[in-house]
CSV table of C-alpha atoms and ligand atoms in Angstrom, one decimal:
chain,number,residue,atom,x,y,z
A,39,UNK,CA,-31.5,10.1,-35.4
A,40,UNK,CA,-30.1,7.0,-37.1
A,41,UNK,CA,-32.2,6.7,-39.9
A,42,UNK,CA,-29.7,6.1,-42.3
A,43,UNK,CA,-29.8,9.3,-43.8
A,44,UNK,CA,-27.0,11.5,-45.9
A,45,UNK,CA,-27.3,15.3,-45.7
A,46,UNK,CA,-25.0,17.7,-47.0
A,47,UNK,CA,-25.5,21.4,-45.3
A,48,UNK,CA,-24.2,24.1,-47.1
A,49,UNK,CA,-21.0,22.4,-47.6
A,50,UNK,CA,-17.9,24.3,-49.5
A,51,UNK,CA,-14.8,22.8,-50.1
A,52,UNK,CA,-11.4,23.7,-51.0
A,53,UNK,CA,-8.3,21.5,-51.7
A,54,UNK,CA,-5.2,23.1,-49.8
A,55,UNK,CA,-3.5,24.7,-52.9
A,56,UNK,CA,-7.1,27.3,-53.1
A,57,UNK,CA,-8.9,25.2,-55.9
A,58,UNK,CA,-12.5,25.5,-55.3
A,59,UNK,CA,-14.0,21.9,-55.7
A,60,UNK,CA,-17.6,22.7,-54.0
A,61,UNK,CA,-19.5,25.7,-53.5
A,62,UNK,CA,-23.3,25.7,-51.2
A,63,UNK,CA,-24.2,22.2,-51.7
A,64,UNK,CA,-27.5,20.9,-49.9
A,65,UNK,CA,-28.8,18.0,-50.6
A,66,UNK,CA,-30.4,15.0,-48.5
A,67,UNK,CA,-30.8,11.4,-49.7
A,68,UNK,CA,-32.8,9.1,-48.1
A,69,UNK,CA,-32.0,5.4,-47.0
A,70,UNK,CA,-32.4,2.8,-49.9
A,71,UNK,CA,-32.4,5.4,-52.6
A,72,UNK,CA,-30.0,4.8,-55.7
A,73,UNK,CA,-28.4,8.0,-56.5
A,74,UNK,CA,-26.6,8.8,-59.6
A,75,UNK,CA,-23.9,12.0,-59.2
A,76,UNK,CA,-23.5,13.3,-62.7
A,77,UNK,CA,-21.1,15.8,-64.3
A,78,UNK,CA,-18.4,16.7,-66.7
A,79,UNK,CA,-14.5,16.2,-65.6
A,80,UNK,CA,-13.5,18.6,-62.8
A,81,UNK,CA,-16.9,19.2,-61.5
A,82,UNK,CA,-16.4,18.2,-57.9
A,83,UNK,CA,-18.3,14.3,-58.3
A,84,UNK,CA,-15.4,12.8,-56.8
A,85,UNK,CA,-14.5,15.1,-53.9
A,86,UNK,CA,-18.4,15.2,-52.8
A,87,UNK,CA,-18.3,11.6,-53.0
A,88,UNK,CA,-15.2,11.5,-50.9
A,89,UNK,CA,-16.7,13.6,-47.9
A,90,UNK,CA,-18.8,10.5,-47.1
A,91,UNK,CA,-16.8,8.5,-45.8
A,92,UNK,CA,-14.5,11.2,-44.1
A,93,UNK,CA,-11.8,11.3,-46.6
A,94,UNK,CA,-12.4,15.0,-46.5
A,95,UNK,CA,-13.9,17.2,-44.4
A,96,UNK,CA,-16.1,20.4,-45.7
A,97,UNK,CA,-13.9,23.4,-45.2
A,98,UNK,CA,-17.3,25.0,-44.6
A,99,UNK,CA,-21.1,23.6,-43.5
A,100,UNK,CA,-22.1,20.4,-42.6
A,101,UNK,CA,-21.6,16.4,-44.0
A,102,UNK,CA,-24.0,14.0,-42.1
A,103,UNK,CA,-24.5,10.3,-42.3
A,104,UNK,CA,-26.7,8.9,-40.3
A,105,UNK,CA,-27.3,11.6,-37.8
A,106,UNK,CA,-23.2,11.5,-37.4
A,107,UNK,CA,-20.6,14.5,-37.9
A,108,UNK,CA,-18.5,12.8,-40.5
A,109,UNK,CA,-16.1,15.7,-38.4
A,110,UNK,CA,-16.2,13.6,-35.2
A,111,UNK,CA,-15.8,10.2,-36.4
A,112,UNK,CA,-12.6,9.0,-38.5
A,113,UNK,CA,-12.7,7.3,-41.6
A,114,UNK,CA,-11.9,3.7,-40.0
A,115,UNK,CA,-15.3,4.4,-38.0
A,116,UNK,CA,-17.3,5.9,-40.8
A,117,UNK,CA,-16.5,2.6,-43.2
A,118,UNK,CA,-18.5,0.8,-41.7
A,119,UNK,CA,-21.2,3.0,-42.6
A,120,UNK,CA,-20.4,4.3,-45.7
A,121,UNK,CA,-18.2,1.8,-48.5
A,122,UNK,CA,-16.3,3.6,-51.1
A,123,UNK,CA,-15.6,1.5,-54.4
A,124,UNK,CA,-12.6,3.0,-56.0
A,125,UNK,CA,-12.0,3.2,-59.8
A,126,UNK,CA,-9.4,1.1,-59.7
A,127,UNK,CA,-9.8,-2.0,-58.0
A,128,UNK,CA,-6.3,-3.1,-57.8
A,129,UNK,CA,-5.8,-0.8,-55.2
A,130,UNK,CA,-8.0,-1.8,-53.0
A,131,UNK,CA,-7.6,-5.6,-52.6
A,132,UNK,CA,-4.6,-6.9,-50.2
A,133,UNK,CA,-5.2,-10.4,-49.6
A,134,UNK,CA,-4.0,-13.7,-51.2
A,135,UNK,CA,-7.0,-15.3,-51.8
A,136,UNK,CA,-10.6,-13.6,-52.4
A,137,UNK,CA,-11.9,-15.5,-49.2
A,138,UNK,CA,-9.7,-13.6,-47.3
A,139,UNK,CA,-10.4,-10.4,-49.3
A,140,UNK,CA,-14.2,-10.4,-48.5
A,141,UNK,CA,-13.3,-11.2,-45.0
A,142,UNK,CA,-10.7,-8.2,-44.3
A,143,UNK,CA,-13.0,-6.0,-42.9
A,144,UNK,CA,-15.4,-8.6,-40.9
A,145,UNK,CA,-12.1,-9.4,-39.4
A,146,UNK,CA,-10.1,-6.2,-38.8
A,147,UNK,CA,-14.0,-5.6,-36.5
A,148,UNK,CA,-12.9,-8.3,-34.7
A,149,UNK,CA,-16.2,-9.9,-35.0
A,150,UNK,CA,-16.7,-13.4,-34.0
A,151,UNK,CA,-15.0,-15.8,-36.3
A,152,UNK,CA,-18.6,-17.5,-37.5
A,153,UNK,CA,-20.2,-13.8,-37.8
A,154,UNK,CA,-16.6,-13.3,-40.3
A,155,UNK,CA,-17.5,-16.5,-42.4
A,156,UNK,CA,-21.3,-15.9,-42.3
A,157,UNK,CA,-20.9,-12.5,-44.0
A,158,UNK,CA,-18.3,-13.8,-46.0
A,159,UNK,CA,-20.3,-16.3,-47.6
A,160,UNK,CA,-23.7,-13.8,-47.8
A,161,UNK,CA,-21.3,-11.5,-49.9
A,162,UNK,CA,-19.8,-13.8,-52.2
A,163,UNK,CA,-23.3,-15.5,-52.0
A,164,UNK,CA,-24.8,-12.3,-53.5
A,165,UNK,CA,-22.0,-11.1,-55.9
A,166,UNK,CA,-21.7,-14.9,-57.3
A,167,UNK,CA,-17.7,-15.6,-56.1
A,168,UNK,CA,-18.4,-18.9,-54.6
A,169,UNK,CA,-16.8,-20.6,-56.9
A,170,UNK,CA,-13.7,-17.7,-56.8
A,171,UNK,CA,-12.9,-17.9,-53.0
A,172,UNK,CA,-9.4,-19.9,-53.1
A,173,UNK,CA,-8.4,-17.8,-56.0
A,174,UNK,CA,-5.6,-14.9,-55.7
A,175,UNK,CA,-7.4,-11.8,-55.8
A,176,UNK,CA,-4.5,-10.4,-58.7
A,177,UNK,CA,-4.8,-13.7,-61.0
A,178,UNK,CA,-9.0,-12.1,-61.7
A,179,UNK,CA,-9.9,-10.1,-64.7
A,180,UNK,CA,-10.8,-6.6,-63.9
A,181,UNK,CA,-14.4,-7.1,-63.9
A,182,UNK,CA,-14.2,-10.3,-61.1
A,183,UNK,CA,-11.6,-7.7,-59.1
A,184,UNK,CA,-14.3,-5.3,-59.1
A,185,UNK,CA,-16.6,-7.7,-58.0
A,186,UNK,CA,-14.6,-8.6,-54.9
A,187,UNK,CA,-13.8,-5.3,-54.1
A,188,UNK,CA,-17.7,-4.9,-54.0
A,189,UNK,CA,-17.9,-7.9,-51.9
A,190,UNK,CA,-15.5,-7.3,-49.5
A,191,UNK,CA,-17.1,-4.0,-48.9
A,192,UNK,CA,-21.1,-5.5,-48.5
A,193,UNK,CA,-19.3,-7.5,-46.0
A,194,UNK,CA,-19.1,-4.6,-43.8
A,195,UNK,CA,-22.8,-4.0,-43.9
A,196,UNK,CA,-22.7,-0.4,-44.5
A,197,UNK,CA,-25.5,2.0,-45.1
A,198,UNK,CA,-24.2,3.3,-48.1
A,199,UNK,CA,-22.2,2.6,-50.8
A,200,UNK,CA,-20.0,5.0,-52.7
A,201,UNK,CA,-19.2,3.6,-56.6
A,202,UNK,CA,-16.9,5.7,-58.0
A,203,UNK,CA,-17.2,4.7,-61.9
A,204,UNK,CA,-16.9,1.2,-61.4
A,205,UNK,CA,-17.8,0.0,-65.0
A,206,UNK,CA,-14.5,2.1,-66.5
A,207,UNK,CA,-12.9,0.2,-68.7
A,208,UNK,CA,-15.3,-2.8,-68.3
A,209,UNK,CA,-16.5,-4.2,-71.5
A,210,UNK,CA,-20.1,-3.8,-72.6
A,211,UNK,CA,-21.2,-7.8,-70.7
A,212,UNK,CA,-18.8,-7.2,-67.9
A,213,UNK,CA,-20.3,-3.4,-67.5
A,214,UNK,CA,-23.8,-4.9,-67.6
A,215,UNK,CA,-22.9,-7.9,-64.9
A,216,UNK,CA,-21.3,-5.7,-62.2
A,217,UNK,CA,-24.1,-3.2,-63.0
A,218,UNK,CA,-26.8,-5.8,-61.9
A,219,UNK,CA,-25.1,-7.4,-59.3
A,220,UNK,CA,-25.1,-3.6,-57.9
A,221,UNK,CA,-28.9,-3.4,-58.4
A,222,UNK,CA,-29.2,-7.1,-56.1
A,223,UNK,CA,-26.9,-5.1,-53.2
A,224,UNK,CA,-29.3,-2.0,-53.7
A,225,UNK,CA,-32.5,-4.7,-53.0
A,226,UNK,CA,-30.7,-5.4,-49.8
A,227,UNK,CA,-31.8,-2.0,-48.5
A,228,UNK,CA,-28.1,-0.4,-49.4
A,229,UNK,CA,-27.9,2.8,-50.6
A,230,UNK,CA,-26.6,3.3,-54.1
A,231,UNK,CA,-24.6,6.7,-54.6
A,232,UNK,CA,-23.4,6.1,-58.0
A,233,UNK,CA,-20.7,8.4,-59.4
A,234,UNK,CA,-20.4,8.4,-63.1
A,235,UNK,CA,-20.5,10.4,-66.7
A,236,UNK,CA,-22.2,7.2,-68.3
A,237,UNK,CA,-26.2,9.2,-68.9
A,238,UNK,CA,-27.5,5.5,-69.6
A,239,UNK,CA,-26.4,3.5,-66.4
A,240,UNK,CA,-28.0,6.4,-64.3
A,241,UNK,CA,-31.0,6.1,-66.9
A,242,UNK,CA,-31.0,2.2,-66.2
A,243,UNK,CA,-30.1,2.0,-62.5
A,244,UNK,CA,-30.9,5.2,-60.7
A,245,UNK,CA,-33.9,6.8,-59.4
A,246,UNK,CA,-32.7,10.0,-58.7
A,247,UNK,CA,-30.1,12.1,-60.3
A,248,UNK,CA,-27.8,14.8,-59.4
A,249,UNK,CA,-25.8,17.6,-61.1
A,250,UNK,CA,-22.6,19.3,-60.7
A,251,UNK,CA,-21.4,22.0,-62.5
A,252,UNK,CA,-18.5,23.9,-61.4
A,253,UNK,CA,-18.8,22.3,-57.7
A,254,UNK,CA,-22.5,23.5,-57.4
A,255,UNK,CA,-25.1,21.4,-57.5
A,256,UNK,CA,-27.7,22.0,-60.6
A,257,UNK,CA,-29.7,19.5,-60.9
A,258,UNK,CA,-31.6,17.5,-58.2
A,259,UNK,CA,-34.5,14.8,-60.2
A,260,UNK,CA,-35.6,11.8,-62.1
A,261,UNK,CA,-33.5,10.3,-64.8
A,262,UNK,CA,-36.5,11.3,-67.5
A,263,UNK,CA,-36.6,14.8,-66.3
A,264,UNK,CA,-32.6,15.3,-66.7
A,265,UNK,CA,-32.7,13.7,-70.5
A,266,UNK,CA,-35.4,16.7,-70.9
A,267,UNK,CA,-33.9,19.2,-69.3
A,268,UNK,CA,-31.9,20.6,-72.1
A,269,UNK,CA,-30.1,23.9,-69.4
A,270,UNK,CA,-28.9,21.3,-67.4
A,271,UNK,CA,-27.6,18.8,-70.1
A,272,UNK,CA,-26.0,21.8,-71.4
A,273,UNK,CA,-24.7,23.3,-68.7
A,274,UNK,CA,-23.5,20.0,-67.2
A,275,UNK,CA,-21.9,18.9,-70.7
A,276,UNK,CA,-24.4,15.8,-70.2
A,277,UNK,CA,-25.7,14.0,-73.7
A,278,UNK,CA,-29.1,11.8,-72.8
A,279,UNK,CA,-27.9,8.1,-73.4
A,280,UNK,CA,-29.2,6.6,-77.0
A,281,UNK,CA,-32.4,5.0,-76.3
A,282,UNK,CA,-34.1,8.2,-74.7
A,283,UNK,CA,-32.5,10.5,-77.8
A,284,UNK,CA,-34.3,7.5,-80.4
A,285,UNK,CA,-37.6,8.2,-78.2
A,286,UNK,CA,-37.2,12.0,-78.8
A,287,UNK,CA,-36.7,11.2,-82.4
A,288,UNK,CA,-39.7,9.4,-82.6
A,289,UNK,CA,-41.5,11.7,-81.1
A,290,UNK,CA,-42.7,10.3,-77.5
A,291,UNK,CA,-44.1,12.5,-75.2
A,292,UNK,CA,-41.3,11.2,-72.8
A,293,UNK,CA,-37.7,9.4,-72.9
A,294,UNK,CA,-37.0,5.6,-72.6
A,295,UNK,CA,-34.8,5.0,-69.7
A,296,UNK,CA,-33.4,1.4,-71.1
A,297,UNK,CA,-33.6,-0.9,-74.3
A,298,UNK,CA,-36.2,-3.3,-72.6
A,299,UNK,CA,-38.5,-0.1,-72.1
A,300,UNK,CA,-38.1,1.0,-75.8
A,301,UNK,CA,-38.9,-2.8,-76.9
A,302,UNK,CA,-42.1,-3.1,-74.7
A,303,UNK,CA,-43.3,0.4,-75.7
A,304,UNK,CA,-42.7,-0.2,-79.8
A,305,UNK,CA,-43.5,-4.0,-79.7
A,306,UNK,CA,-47.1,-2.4,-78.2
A,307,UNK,CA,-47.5,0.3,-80.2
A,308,UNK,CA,-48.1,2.8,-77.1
A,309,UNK,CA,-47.1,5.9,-77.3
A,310,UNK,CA,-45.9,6.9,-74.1
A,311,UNK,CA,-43.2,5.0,-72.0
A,312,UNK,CA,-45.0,3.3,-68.3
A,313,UNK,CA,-45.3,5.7,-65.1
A,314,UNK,CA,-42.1,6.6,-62.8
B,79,ADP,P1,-14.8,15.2,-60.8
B,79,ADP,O1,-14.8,14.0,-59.9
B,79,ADP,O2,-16.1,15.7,-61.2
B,79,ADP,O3,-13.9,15.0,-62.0
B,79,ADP,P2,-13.2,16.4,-58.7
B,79,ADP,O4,-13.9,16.4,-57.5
B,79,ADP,O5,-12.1,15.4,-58.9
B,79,ADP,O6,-14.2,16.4,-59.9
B,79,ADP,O7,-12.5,17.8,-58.9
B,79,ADP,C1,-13.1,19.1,-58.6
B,79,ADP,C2,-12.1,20.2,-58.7
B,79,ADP,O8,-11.1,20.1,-57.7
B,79,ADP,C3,-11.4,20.3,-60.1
B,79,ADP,O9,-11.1,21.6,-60.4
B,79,ADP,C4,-10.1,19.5,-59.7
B,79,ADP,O10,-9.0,20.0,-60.6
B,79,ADP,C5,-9.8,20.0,-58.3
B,79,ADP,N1,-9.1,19.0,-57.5
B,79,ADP,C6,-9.3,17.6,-57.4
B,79,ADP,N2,-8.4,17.1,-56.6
B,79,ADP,C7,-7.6,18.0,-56.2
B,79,ADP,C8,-6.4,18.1,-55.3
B,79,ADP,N3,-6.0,17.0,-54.7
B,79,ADP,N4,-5.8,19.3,-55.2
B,79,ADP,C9,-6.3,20.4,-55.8
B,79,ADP,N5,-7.3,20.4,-56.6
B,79,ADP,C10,-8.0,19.3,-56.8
């Protein structure tokens, strides 16, 4: 079935040197969902994020993208389904100018020269680098490098895309830009599986929210119900982000997800925060 699907069966996985990283985890997400990953340092986030793509393999049960055996395919063949943003963009960009960067991919397909330039352009079209493209990818602050990376990645057209915390060590403007410029890929249809420890991005941005503790998976919900939940904030080392703790404070029946939410429920003197 291609429906665009991710599902994890019952996947373990070990690194080589015996460290347990994930234990049972079963989980499915849908096509267009935007999926936070949540949990403390050392809880596995990263590795289940890197069995995607392929970049692992489960030492036991199944990974699934798109109807697909991430065991049968290799990684070159599962990037096109599946794009992984790394922390660090500087380690992913290898061209000397950013048109070239967005059109790595595109080109390494050996697709058609005008297919490489028309996804080109819709990328840097949709992450705003137009007026970036003869630049060096190197001579960028960190938040414009991020934004390339992204680019050169929606260039591929993949299913899914993989952001490993890709607002650390953004400032609070930049953080906010690269954060919405995610939510105009996720409108394309793209599925969002966010990986971070920041409680208010996956308040802002997701609609779903996972849970690792100790490479198993706890929590499996909405964004309101984890700022509730006070077994799995504990167990998951998880604080609710500052807007839904305020709403708590002031007594509403249910937590604010963003500042905009807080303002509209205040400035109107309601008392509970707008359905799901
Ligand atoms: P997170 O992304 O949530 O910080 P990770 O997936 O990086 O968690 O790590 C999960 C567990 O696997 C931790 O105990 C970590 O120390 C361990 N781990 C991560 N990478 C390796 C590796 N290359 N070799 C051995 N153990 C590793």
């Amino acid at each position: 079935m291609t429906d665009g699907e991710i599902r994890l069966e019952g996947v373990d996985f070990t690194y080589p040197d015996g460290t347990v990283a994930l234990r049972g985890v079963s989980l499915a997400i849908g096509r267009g969902e935007f999926v936070a990953l949540l949990g403390p340092n050392g809880s596995g986030k990263t590795t289940l994020s890197r069995l995607l793509n392929g970049l692992l393999l489960p030492t036991a049960g199944r990974v699934l993208v798109d109807g697909i055996d991430t065991r049968e395919r290799t990684v070159a063949e599962l990037a096109l389904r599946v794009g992984y943003l790394f922390q660090n963009p500087n380690h992913q960009l290898v061209s000397a100018t950013v048109r070239g960067e967005i059109a790595v991919g595109p080109r390494a397909r050996r697709l058609p020269a005008a297919e490489v330039e028309g996804r080109m352009m819709r990328a840097s079209v949709l992450l705003g680098l137009e007026a970036l493209l003869d630049e060096h990818p190197l001579l960028l602050t960190l938040a414009q490098k991020q934004l390339v990376a992204l680019a050169s990645l929606v260039a591929l057209e993949p299913l899914v895309l993989v952001l490993d915390e890709p607002t650390t060590a953004l400032d609070a403007a930049e953080r906010r830009a690269v954060m919405d410029l995610v939510q105009s890929i996720h409108a394309t249809g793209r599925t969002i599986l966010l990986v971070t420890h920041e409680m208010d991005l996956a308040g802002e941005y997701a609609d779903r929210c996972l849970a690792l503790s100790d490479g198993e998976l706890i929590f499996d919900g909405s964004p309101r119900q984890i700022f509730t939940d006070e077994d799995t904030l504990g167990r998951a080392s998880l604080e609710p982000p500052q807007v839904a703790q305020l709403a708590a404070r002031l007594g509403q029946p249910r937590p604010w997800l963003s500042l905009d939410e807080a303002a509209a429920a205040l400035l109107s003197g309601r008392s509970a925060a707008p359905g799901e």
